Every structure is written in C-alpha cells, then in structure tokens.
Short mmCIF file of C-alpha atoms in Angstrom, two decimals:
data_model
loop_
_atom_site.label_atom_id
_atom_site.label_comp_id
_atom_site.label_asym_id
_atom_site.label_seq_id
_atom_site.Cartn_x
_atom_site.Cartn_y
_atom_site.Cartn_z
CA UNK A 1 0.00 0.00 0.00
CA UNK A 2 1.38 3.04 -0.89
CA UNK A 3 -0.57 4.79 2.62
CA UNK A 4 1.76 6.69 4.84
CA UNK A 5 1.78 5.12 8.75
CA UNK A 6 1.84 7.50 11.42
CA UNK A 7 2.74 6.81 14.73
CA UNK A 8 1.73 7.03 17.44
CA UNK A 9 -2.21 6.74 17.09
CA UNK A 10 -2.90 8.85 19.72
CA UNK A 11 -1.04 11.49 22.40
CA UNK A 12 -1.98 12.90 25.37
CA UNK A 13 0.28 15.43 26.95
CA UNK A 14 0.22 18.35 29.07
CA UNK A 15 -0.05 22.09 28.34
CA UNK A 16 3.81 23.27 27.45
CA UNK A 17 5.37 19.93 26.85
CA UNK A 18 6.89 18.85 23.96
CA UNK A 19 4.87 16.64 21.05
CA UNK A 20 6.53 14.22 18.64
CA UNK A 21 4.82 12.66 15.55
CA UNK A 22 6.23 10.69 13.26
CA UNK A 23 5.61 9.61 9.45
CA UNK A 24 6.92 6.93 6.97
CA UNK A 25 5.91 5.86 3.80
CA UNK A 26 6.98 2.52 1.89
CA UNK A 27 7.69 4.75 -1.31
CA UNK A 28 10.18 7.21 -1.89
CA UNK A 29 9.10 10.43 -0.39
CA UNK A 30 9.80 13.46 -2.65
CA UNK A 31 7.92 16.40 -1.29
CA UNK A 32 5.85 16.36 2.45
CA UNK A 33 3.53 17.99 3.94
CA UNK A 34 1.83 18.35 7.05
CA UNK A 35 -1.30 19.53 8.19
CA UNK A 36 -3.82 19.84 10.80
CA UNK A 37 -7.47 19.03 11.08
CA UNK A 38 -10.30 20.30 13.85
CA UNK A 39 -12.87 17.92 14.90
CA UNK A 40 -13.51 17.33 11.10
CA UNK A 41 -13.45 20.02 9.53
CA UNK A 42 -11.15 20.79 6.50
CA UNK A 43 -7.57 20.59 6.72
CA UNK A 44 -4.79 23.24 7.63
CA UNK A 45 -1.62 23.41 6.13
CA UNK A 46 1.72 24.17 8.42
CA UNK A 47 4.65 23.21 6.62
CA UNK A 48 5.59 22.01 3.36
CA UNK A 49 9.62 20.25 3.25
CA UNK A 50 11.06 19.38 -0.06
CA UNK A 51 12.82 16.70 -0.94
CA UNK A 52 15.95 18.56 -0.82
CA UNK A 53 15.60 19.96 2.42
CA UNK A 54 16.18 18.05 5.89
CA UNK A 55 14.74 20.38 8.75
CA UNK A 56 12.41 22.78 8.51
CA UNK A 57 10.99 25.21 11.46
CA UNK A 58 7.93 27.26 11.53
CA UNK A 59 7.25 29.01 14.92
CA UNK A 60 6.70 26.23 17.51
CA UNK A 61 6.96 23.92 14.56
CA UNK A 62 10.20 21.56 13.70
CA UNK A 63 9.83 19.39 10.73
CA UNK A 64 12.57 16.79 9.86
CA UNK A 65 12.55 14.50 6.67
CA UNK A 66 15.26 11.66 5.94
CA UNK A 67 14.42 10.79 2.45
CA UNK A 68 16.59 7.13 3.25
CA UNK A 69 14.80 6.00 5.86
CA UNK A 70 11.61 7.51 4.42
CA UNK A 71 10.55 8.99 7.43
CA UNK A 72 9.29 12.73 8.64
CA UNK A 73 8.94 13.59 11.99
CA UNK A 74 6.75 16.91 13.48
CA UNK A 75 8.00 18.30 16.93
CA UNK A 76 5.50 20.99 18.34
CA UNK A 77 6.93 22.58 21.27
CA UNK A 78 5.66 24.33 24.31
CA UNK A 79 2.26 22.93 23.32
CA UNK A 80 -0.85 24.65 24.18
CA UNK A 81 -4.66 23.21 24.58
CA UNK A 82 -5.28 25.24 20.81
CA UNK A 83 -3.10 22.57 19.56
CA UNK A 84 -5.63 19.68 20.29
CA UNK A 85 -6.00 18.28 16.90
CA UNK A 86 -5.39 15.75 14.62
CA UNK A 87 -2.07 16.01 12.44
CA UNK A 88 -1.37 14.60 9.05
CA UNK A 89 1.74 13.98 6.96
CA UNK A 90 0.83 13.46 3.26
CA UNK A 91 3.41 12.51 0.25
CA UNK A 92 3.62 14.30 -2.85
CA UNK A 93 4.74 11.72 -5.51
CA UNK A 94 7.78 13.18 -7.89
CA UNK A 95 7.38 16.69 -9.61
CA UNK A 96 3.83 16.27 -10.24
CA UNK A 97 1.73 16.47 -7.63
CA UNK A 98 -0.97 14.62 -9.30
CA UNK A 99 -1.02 12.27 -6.33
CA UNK A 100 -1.20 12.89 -2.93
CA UNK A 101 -0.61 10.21 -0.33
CA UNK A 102 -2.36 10.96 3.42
CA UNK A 103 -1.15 9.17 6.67
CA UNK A 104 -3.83 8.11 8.51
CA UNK A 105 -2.96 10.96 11.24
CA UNK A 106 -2.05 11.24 14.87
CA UNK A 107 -4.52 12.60 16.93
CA UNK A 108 -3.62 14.98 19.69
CA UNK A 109 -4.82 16.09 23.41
CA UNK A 110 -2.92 18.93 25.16
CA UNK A 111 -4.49 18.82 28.59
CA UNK A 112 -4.90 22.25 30.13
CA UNK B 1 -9.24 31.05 6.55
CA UNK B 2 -8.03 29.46 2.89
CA UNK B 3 -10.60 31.14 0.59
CA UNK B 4 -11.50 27.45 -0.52
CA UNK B 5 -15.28 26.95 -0.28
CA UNK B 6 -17.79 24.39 -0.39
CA UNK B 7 -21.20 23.39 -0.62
CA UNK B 8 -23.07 22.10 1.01
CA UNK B 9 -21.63 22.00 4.31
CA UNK B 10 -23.42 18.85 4.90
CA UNK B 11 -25.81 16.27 2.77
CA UNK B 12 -28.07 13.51 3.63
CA UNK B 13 -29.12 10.67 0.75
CA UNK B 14 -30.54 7.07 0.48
CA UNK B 15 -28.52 4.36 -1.10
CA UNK B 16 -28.25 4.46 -5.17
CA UNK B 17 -29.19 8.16 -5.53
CA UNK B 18 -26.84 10.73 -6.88
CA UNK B 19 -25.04 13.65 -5.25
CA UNK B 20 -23.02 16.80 -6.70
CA UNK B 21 -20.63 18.30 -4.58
CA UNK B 22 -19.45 21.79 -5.22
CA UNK B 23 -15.75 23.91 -4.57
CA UNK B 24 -14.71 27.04 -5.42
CA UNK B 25 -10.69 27.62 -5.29
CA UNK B 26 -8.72 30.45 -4.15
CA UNK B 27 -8.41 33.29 -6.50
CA UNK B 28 -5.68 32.81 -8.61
CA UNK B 29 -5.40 28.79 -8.33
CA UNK B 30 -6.02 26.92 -11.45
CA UNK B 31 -5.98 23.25 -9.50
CA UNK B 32 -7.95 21.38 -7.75
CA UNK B 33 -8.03 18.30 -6.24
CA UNK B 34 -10.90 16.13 -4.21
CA UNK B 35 -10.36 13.92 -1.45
CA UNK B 36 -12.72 11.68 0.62
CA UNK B 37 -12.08 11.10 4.46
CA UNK B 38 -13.79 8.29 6.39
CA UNK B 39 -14.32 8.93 9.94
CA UNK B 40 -11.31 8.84 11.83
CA UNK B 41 -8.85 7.97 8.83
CA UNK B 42 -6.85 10.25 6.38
CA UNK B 43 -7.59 11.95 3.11
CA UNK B 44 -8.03 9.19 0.02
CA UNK B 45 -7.04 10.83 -3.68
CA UNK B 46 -9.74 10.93 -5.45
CA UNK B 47 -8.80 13.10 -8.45
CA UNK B 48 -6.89 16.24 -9.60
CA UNK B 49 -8.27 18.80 -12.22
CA UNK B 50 -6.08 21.60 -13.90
CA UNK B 51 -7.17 23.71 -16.21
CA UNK B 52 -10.41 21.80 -16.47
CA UNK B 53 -8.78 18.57 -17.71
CA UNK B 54 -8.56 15.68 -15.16
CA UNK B 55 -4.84 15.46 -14.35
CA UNK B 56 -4.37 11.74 -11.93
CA UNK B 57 -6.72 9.68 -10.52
CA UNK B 58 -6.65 7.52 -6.98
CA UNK B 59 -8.33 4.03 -6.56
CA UNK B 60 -11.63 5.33 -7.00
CA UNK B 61 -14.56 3.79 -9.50
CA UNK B 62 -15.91 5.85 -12.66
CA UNK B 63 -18.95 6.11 -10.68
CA UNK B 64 -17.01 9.17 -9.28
CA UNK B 65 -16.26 11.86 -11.72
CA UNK B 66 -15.88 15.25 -11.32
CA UNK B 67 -15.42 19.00 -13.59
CA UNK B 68 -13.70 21.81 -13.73
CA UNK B 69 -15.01 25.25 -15.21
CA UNK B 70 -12.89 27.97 -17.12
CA UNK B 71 -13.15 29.92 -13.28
CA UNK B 72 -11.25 27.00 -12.17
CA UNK B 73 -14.32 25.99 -9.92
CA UNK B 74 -15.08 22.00 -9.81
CA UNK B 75 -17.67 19.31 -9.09
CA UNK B 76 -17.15 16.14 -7.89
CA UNK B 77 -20.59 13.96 -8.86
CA UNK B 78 -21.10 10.84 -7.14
CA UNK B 79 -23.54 8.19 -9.06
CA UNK B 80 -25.41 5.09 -7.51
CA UNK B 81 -24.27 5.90 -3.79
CA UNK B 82 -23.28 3.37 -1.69
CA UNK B 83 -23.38 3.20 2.26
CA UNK B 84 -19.79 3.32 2.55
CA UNK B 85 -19.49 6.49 0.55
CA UNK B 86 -20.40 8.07 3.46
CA UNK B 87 -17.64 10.37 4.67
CA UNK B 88 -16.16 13.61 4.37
CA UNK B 89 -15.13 15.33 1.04
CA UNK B 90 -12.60 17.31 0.49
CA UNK B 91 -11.60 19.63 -1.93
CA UNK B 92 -8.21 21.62 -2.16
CA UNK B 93 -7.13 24.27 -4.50
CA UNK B 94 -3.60 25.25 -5.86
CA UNK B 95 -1.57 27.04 -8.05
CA UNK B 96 -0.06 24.90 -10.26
CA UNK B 97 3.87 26.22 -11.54
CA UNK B 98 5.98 24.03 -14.05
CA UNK B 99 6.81 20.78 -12.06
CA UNK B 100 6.88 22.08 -8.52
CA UNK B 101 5.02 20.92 -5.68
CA UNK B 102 2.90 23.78 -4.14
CA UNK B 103 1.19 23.66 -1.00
CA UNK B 104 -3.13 22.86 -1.41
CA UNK B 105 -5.52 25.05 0.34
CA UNK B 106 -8.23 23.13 1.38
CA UNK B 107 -11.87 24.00 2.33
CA UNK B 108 -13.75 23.26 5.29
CA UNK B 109 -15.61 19.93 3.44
CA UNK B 110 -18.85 18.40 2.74
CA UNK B 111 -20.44 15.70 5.07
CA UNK B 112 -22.59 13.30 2.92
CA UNK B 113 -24.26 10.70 4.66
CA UNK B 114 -25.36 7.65 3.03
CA UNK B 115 -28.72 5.96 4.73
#
C-alpha cells in the first residue's frame, strides 16, 4: 500500500510539553507535507519540506525528513490546549503532484 | 481562513441516488483536487483537475467523476451511492507552476451521509 503510517495513534500530553509525531511511507518520499485538522473540519496546512531539504521550522513547529529511511517527523513545542488536533503527513509523488498520499494521522490532546 | 469553499456543508441521501458536490478555489489557483475522508482515517485521492482537464486519478470507481469550469471551480458527482461512501469530502485548491510541488488550500468539506 502506498498509505503513509503514522505513529503514534494517539497522544496525550500536558499544556507546554513537547509533542513528537512521526511519518513513513513505503515509497520514496519526494515532497511532504503536514497539516492539521479540527474535529472534522477541513484541513490546515503548516509546513511544506522538499525533498531537498532536511529540517524545517515554523514558529513552535520543527519538521525533519530523511528521504533514506523515508521517514518525517513533526515536533510541536511548548504545546498549548489550541493545539488539540489531529495532524497529518501526506506525500507528494515526484514533480507532479498529481497524487497525494495521506497518513492516517495522529490525533492529539494537550491537557490544560 | 483558505478562501476554498464548499457546498453544502453537509448532505443527507438514500442508497443508489446521486449527489453533486461543489468547490470554489482560491483566486488565482487553477488546481484542484478532491479527497474523501472516512471517519477517523486520512484523506483518500480521489482526483486532480487543472485547467479543467482531469490530471491523476486515486483508486476510485468511474462512478465518481468530477469538472472543472474555465473559473477554475469544480464538481465532484457521485452516481449510484453506496453506504460506505459516506464520509467527508474534500476539496483543495492550488496554483499549479511548471513541475513544482505547491502547497493545497483546502476548504472546510462536505459531510454526505449515506442511509
């Protein structure tokens, strides 16, 4: 299957610890992205790494890729209850983006 | 905010009816691609349009087909509905530049549920 795995499932921390989620995909990973998702709704983008690039920060965002092991990871720091949510990674395939591939997401709890 | 909208927000049908789903992109993006999310699962591929020509395709049936008009708005249509098309869909918009990956701005989705 060409699905991304997230792990882990689930996380439950506490207001202004540290988060860690972390993506692989069987296929070669070119360009990733994450995003974020609210109870549902649609999804929000927070960082895009190419295929060229191996960290990435936005804010309290830290992206890594390792395009060997095929593997991403997402650190949020100093986490805050706003940051309950579930997070995505999601493959583009080559050049063309004609493909996206999701993970099936990590879903987050930052306890107040 | 991502300027991506859809409609309607959410969509109730019986099994083997028909449903049209509609997006309009960002100003200025001339892609779009649809996605369907079952509950508690990622996005699934569905299909890309640029420039109103279907551009890739995911593991979806031809019972799901979709549009794009010259204002880069799309439909996704959905024939002979089945109970486990039930879920959310997604669209996302983008602005397609030669052979770089862009980031996708999606909208807040439709909920269709299948009785």
């Amino acid at each position: 299957s060409q699905q991304g795995e997230e792990d882990p499932q689930a996380l439950s921390i506490q207001e202004g610890e540290n988060a860690t989620m972390n993506c692989s995909y069987k296929t070669s990973i070119n360009n990733l992205q994450w995003y974020r998702q609210n109870s549902g709704r649609g999804l929000v983008h927070l960082i895009l790494i190419r295929s060229n690039e191996r960290e990435k920060h936005s804010g309290r965002l830290r992206v890594t890729l390792d395009t060997s092991k095929k593997s991403s990871s997402l650190l949020i720091t100093a986490s805050r209850a706003a940051d309950t949510a579930s997070y995505f990674c999601a493959n583009h395939g080559g050049t063309s983006y004609d493909k996206v591939i999701f993970g099936p997401g990590t879903s987050l709890s930052v306890i107040p | 905010e991502t300027g991506v909208t859809q409609s309607p927000t959410h969509l109730i049908k019986t099994r083997g009816q028909q449903v049209t789903l509609r997006c309009s992109s960002q100003s200025g993006h001339n892609t779009v691609s649809w996605y369907q999310q079952a509950l508690g699962q990622g996005p699934q591929f569905i299909f890309q349009y640029y420039r109103e020509e279907e551009n890739g395709r995911g593991n979806f049936p031809p019972r799901f087909s979709g549009l794009q008009f010259p204002n880069y708005s799309s439909e996704l249509n959905v024939n002979a509905l089945e109970l486990d098309d039930s879920a959310l869909y997604l669209c996302a918009s983008s602005p397609r530049t030669s052979g770089r990956v862009d980031t996708q701005y999606f909208g807040p989705g439709t909920r269709l549920t299948v009785l």
